[in-house]
Short mmCIF file of C-alpha atoms in Angstrom, two decimals:
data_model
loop_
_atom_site.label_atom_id
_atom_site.label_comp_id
_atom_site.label_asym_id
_atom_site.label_seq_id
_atom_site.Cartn_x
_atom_site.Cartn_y
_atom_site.Cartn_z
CA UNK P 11 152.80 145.65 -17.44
CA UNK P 12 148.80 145.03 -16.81
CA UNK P 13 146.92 143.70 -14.20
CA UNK P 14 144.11 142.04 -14.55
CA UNK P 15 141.61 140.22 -11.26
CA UNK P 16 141.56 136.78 -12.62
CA UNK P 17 141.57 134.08 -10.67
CA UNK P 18 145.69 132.28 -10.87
CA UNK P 19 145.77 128.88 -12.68
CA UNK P 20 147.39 126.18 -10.86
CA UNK P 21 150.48 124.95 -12.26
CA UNK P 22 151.67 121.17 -12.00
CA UNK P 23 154.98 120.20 -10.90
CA UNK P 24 156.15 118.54 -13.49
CA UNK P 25 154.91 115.42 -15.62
CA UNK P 26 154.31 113.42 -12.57
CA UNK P 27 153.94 116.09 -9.58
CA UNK P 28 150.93 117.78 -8.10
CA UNK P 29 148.99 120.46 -9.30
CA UNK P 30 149.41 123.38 -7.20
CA UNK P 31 148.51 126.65 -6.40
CA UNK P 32 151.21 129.01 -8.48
CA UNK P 33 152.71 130.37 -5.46
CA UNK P 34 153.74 128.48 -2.34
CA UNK P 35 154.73 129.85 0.85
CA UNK P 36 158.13 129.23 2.39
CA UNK P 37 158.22 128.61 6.33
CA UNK P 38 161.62 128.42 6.89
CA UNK P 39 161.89 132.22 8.58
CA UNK P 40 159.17 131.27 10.62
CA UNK P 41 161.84 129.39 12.72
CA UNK P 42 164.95 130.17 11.69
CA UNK P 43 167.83 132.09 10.02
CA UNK P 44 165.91 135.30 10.08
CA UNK P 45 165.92 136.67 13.61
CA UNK P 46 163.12 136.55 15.84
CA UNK P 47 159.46 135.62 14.26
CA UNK P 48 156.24 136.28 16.73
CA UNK P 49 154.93 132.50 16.48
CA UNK P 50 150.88 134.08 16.67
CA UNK P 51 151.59 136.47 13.61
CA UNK P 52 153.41 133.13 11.71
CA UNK P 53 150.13 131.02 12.26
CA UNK P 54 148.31 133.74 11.10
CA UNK P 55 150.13 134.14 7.76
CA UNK P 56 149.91 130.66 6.97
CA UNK P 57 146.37 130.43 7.77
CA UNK P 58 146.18 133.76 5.20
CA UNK P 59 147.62 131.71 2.71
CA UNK P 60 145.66 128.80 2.57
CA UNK P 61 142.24 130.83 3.02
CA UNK P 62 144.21 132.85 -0.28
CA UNK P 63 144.35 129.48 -2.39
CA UNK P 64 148.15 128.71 -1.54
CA UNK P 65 148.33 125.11 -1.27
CA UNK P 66 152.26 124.28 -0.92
CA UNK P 67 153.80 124.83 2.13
CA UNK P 68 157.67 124.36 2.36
CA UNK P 69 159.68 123.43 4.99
CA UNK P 70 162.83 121.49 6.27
CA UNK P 71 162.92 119.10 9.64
CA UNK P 72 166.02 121.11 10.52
CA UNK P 73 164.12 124.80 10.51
CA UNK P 74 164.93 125.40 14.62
CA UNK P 75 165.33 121.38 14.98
CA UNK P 76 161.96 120.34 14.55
CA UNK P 77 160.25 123.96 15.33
CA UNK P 78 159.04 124.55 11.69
CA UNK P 79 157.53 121.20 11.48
CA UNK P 80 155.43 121.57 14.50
CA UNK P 81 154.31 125.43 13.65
CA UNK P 82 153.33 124.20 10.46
CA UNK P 83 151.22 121.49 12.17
CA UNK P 84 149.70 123.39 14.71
CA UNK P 85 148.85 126.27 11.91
CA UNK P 86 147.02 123.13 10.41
CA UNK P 87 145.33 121.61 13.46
CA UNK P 88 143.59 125.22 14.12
CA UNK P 89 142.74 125.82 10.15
CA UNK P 90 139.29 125.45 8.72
CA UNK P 91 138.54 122.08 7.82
CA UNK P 92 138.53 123.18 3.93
CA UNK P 93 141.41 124.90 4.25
CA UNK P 94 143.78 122.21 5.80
CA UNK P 95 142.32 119.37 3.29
CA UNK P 96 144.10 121.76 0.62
CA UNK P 97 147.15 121.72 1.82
CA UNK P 98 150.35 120.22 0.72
CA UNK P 99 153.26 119.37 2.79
CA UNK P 100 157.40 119.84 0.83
CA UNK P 101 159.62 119.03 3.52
CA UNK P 102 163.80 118.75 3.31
CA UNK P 103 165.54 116.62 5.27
CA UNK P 104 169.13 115.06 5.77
CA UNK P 105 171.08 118.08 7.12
CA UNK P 106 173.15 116.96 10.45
CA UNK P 107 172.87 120.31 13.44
CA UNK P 108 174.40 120.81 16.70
CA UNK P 109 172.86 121.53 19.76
CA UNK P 110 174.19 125.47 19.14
CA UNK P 111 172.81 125.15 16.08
CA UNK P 112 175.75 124.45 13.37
CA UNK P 113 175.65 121.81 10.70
CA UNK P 114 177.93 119.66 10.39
CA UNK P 115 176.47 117.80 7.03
CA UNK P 116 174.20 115.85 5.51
CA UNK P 117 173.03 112.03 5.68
CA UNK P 118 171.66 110.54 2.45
CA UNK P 119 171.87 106.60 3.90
CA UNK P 120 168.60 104.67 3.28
CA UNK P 121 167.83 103.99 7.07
CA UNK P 122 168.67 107.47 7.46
CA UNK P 123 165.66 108.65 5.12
CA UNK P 124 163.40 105.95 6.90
CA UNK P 125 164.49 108.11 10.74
CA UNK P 126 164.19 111.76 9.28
CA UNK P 127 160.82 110.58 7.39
CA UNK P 128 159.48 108.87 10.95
CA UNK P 129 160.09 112.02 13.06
CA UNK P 130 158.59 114.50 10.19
CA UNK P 131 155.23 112.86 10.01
CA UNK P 132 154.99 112.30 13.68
CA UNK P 133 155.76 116.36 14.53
CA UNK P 134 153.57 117.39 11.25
CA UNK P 135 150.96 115.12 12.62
CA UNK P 136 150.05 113.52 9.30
CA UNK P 137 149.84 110.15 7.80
CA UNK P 138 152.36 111.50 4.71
CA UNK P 139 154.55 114.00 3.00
CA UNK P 140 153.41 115.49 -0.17
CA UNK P 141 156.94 116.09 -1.68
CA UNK P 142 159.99 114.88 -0.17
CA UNK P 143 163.75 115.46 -0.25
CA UNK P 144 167.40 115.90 0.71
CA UNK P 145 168.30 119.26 1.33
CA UNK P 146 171.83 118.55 0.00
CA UNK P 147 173.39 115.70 -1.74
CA UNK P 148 175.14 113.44 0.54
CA UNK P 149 178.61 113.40 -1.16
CA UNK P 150 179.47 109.91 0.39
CA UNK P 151 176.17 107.95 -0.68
CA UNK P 152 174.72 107.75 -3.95
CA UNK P 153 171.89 109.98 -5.23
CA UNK P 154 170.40 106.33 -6.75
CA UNK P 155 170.65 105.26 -3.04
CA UNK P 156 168.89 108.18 -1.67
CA UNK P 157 165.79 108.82 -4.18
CA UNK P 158 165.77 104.87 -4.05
CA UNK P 159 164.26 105.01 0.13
CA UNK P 160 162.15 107.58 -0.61
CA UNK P 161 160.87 105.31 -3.44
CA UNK P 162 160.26 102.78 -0.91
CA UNK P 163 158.39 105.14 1.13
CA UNK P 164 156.23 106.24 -1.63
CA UNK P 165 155.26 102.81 -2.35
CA UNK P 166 154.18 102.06 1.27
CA UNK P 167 152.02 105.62 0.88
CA UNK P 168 154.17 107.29 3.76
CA UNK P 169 155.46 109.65 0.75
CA UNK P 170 153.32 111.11 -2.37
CA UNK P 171 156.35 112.48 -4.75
CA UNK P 172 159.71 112.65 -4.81
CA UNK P 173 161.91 115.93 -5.23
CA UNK P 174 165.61 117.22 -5.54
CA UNK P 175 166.99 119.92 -4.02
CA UNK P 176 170.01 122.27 -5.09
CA UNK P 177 171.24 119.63 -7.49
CA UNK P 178 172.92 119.96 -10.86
CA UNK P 179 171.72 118.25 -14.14
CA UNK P 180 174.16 115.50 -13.79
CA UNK P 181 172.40 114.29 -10.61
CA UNK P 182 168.96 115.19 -11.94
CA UNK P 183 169.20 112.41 -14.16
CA UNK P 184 170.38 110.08 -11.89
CA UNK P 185 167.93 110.87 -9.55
CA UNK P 186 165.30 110.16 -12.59
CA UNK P 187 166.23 106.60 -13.45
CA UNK P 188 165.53 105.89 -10.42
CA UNK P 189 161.88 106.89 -9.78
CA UNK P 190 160.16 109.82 -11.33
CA UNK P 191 160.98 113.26 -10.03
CA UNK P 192 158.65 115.86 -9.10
CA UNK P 193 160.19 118.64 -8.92
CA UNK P 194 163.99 120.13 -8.28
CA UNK P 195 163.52 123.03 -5.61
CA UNK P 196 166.39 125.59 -6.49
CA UNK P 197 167.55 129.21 -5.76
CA UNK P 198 166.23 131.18 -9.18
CA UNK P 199 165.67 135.00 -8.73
CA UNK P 200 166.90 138.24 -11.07
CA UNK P 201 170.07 138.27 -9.38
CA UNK P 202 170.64 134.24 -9.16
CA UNK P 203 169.95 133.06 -12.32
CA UNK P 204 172.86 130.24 -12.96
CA UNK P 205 170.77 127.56 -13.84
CA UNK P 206 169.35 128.98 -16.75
CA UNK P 207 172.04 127.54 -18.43
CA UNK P 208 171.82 123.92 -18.17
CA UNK P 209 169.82 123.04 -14.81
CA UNK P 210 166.34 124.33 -16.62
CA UNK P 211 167.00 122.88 -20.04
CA UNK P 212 167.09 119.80 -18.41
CA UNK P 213 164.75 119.76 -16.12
CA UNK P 214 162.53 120.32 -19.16
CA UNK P 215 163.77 117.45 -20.50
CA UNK P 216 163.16 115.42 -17.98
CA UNK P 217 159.78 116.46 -17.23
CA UNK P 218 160.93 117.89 -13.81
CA UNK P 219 159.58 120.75 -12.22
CA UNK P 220 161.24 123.43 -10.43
CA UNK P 221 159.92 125.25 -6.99
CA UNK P 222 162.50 128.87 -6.82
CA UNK P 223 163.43 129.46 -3.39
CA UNK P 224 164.81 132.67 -2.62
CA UNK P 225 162.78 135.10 -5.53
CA UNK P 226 163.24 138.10 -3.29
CA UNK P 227 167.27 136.74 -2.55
CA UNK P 228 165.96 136.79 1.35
CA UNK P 229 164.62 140.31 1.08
CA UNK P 230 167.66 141.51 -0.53
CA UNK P 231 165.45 142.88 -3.83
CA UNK P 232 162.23 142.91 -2.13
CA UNK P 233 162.28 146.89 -1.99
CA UNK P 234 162.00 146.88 1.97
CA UNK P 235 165.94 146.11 2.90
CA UNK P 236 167.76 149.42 3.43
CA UNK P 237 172.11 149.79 4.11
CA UNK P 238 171.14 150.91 7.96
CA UNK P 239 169.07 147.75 8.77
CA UNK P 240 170.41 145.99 11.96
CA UNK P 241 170.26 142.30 11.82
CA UNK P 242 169.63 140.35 15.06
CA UNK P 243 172.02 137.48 16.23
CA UNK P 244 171.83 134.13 14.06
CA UNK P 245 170.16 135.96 10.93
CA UNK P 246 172.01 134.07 8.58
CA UNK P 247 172.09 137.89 6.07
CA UNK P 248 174.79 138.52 8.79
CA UNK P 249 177.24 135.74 6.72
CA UNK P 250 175.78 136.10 2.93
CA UNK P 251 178.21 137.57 0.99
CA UNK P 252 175.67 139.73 -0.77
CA UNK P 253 174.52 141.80 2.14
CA UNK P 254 178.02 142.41 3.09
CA UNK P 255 180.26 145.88 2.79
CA UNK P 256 180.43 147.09 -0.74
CA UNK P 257 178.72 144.20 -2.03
CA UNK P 258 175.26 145.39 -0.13
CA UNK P 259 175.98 148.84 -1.56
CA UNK P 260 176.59 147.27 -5.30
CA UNK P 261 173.41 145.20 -4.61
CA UNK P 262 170.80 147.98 -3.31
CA UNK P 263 171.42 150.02 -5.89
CA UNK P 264 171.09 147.18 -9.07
CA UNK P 265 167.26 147.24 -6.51
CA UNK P 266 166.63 150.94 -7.38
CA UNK P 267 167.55 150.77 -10.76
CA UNK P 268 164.32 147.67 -10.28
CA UNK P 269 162.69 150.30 -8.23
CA UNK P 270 162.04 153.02 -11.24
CA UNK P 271 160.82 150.28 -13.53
CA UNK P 272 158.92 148.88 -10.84
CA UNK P 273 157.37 152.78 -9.72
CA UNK P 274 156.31 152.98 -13.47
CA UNK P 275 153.98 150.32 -13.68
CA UNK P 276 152.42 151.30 -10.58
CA UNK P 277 153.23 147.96 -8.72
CA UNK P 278 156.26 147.24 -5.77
CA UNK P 279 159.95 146.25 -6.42
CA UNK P 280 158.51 142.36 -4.65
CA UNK P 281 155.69 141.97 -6.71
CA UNK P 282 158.07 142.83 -9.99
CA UNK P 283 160.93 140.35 -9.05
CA UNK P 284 158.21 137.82 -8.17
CA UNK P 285 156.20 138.10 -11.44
CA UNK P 286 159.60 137.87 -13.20
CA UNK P 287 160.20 134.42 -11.91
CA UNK P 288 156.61 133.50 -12.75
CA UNK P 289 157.34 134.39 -16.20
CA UNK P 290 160.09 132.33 -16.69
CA UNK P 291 158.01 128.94 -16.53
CA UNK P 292 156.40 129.30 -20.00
CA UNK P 293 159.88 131.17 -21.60
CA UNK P 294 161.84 128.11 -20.62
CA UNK P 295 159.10 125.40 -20.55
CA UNK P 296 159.58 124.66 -17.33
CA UNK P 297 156.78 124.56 -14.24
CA UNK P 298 158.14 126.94 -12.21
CA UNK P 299 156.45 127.69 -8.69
CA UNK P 300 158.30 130.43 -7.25
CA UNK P 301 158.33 130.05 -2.75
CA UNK P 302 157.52 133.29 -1.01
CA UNK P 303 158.93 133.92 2.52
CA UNK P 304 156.56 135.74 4.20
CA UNK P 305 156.57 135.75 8.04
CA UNK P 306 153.54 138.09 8.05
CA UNK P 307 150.49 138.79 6.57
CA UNK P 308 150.88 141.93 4.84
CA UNK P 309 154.01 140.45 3.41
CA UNK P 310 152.14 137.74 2.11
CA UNK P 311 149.45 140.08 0.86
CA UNK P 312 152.04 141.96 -1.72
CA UNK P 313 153.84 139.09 -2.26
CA UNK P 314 149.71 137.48 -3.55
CA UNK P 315 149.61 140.70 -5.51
CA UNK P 316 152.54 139.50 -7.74
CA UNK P 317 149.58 136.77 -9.04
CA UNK P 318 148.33 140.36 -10.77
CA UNK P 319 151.22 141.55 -12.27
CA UNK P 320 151.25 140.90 -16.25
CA UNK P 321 154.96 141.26 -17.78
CA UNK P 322 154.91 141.32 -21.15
CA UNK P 323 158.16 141.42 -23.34
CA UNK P 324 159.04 145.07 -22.94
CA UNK P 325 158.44 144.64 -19.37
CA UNK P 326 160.93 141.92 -18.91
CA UNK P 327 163.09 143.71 -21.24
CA UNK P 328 163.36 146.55 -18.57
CA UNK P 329 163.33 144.54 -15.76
CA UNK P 330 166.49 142.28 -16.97
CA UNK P 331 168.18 145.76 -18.09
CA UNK P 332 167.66 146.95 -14.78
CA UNK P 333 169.26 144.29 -13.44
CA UNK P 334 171.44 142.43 -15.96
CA UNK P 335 172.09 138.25 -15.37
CA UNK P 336 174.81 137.99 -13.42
CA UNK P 337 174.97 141.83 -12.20
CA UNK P 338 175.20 141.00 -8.48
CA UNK P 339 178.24 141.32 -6.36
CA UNK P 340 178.91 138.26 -4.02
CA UNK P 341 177.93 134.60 -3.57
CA UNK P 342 174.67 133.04 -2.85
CA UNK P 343 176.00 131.68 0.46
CA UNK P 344 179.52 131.49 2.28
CA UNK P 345 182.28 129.87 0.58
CA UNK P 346 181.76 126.73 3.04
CA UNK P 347 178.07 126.14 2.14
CA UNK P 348 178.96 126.92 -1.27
CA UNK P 349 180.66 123.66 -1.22
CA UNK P 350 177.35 121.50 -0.47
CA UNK P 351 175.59 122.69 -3.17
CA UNK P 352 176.18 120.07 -6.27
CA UNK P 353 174.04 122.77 -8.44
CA UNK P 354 177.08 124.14 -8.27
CA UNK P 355 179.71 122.16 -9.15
#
């Protein structure tokens, strides 16, 4: 493992997608799932990011009902000029929520799209989306149906591309006779690595890209997450299956075993499992972007210093013996949510 100062290539999503920067910052903790967030340091961070090059910005309309949206647009109003002209918006939609906060599914209907899509541009205060898509697949409406109103929208400019989300090669190419397909944003880290398999063979075929949520497994492998850590009320790490009893304990220590490999190239356990999933792109011919969570800036500074990291084949050879595919212990999400995810299935 090297590092080297150079300045990161932009990747393109795909063979119809945007070119963007090769790291885009997830906002999703900025509002929700994670605990509390201090709304001046979140503005901050994204405002690091785009002043850093980052260019994608990821979000869902149902991150704290509408709260992610409108941080995210506020974070642009007050951005330089230069800085918010950069940016690109990736925004989910279609998942149903309760006033406490539950979901009770997702709505894939045509007018449905047209609704979600009128709110999102109205609270991100912009004339379009850059990348849209349903958070799940609506099992009682067809993907065609679906990727066939965003197509609409796209043709009246309200939309730029389209994109899938958690969606298994079956619907991927349903989704692509319909209208071409940006990219397929997906769960991909060391320790979720299931759509190796099938999922990234064809979204190379397709000429899909793939944006990797969850790199760090929501700080589960980032280094910083320790047995004692108390989680506050509505942190969804409370439910995972991962962080729980002797899974967490299986878990941390596949991260030290990371850790040594990680302490011997002088660099952090983060900024390893991050430049693993940036390696994957060109050793599956894929575009992969991976999404980085950071709610602060110093976060997002280690998470940038992942852009340094060189892994060449020993490296990865030691990384992926330190922790093995399919080494962790414990779903991706309860058995429930499990259920909604057609990448799955």
């Amino acid at each position: 493992m090297t590092t080297h100062a150079s300045t990161p290539q932009h990747r393109t999503l795909g063979s119809t997608g945007p070119s963007v920067f090769p790291l885009g910052l997830g906002c999703m903790g900025m509002s929700a799932l994670y605990g509390e967030a201090d709304r001046a340091e979140s503005i901050a961070t994204i405002h690091a990011a785009l002043e850093a090059g980052v260019t994608l910005l990821d979000t869902g309309d149902f991150y704290g009902m509408g709260h992610n949206e409108l941080l995210i647009a506020e974070a642009l109003r007050t951005a330089p000029r230069t800085a918010r002209e950069q940016a690109l918006t990736s925004v989910k939609f279609g998942a149903l929520r309760t006033v406490e906060g539950g979901f009770t599914g997702y709505d894939g209907r045509p007018e449905a799209v047209k609704n979600f899509l009128a709110y999102s541009l109205q609270r991100l205060g912009r004339d379009h989306i850059d990348i849209y898509r349903i958070a799940r697949v609506d099992p009682d409406v067809p993907i065609e149906e679906t990727i066939g109103a965003i197509a609409e929208a796209v043709e009246a400019g309200h939309v730029r591309h389209i994109g899938l989300s958690e969606v298994g090669a079956d619907t991927m190419r349903r989704a692509a006779t319909v209208a071409p397909i940006a990219d397929l944003q997906i769960e991909y880290s060391l320790i979720s690595r299931g759509i190796e398999a099938e999922i990234l063979p064809t979204a190379r075929e397709l000429g899909i890209g793939v944006t990797a949520y969850g790199v760090l497994s929501r700080g589960l492998i980032s280094g910083h997450f320790t047995r004692d850590r108390l989680l506050g009320p509505g942190d969804f790490r409370g439910m995972s299956p991962r962080f729980q009893g002797e899974n967490l304990d299986h878990n941390l220590a596949l991260v030290e075993s990371l850790r040594k490999v990680a302490e011997d190239k002088g660099v952090s356990v983060a900024q390893t499992a991050i430049a693993w999933v940036l390696a994957q792109g060109p050793r599956h011919g894929v575009d992969i972007v991976p999404l980085v969570g950071a709610r602060r800036r110093d976060r997002l500074a280690e998470a940038l210093g992942a852009l340094q990291v060189e892994l060449g084949p020993e490296d990865l050879a030691a990384v992926e013996a330190a922790v093995p595919a399919g080494s962790a212990a414990g779903e991706r999400y309860p058995a429930a949510q499990m259920a909604h995810l057609d990448s799955e299935h």
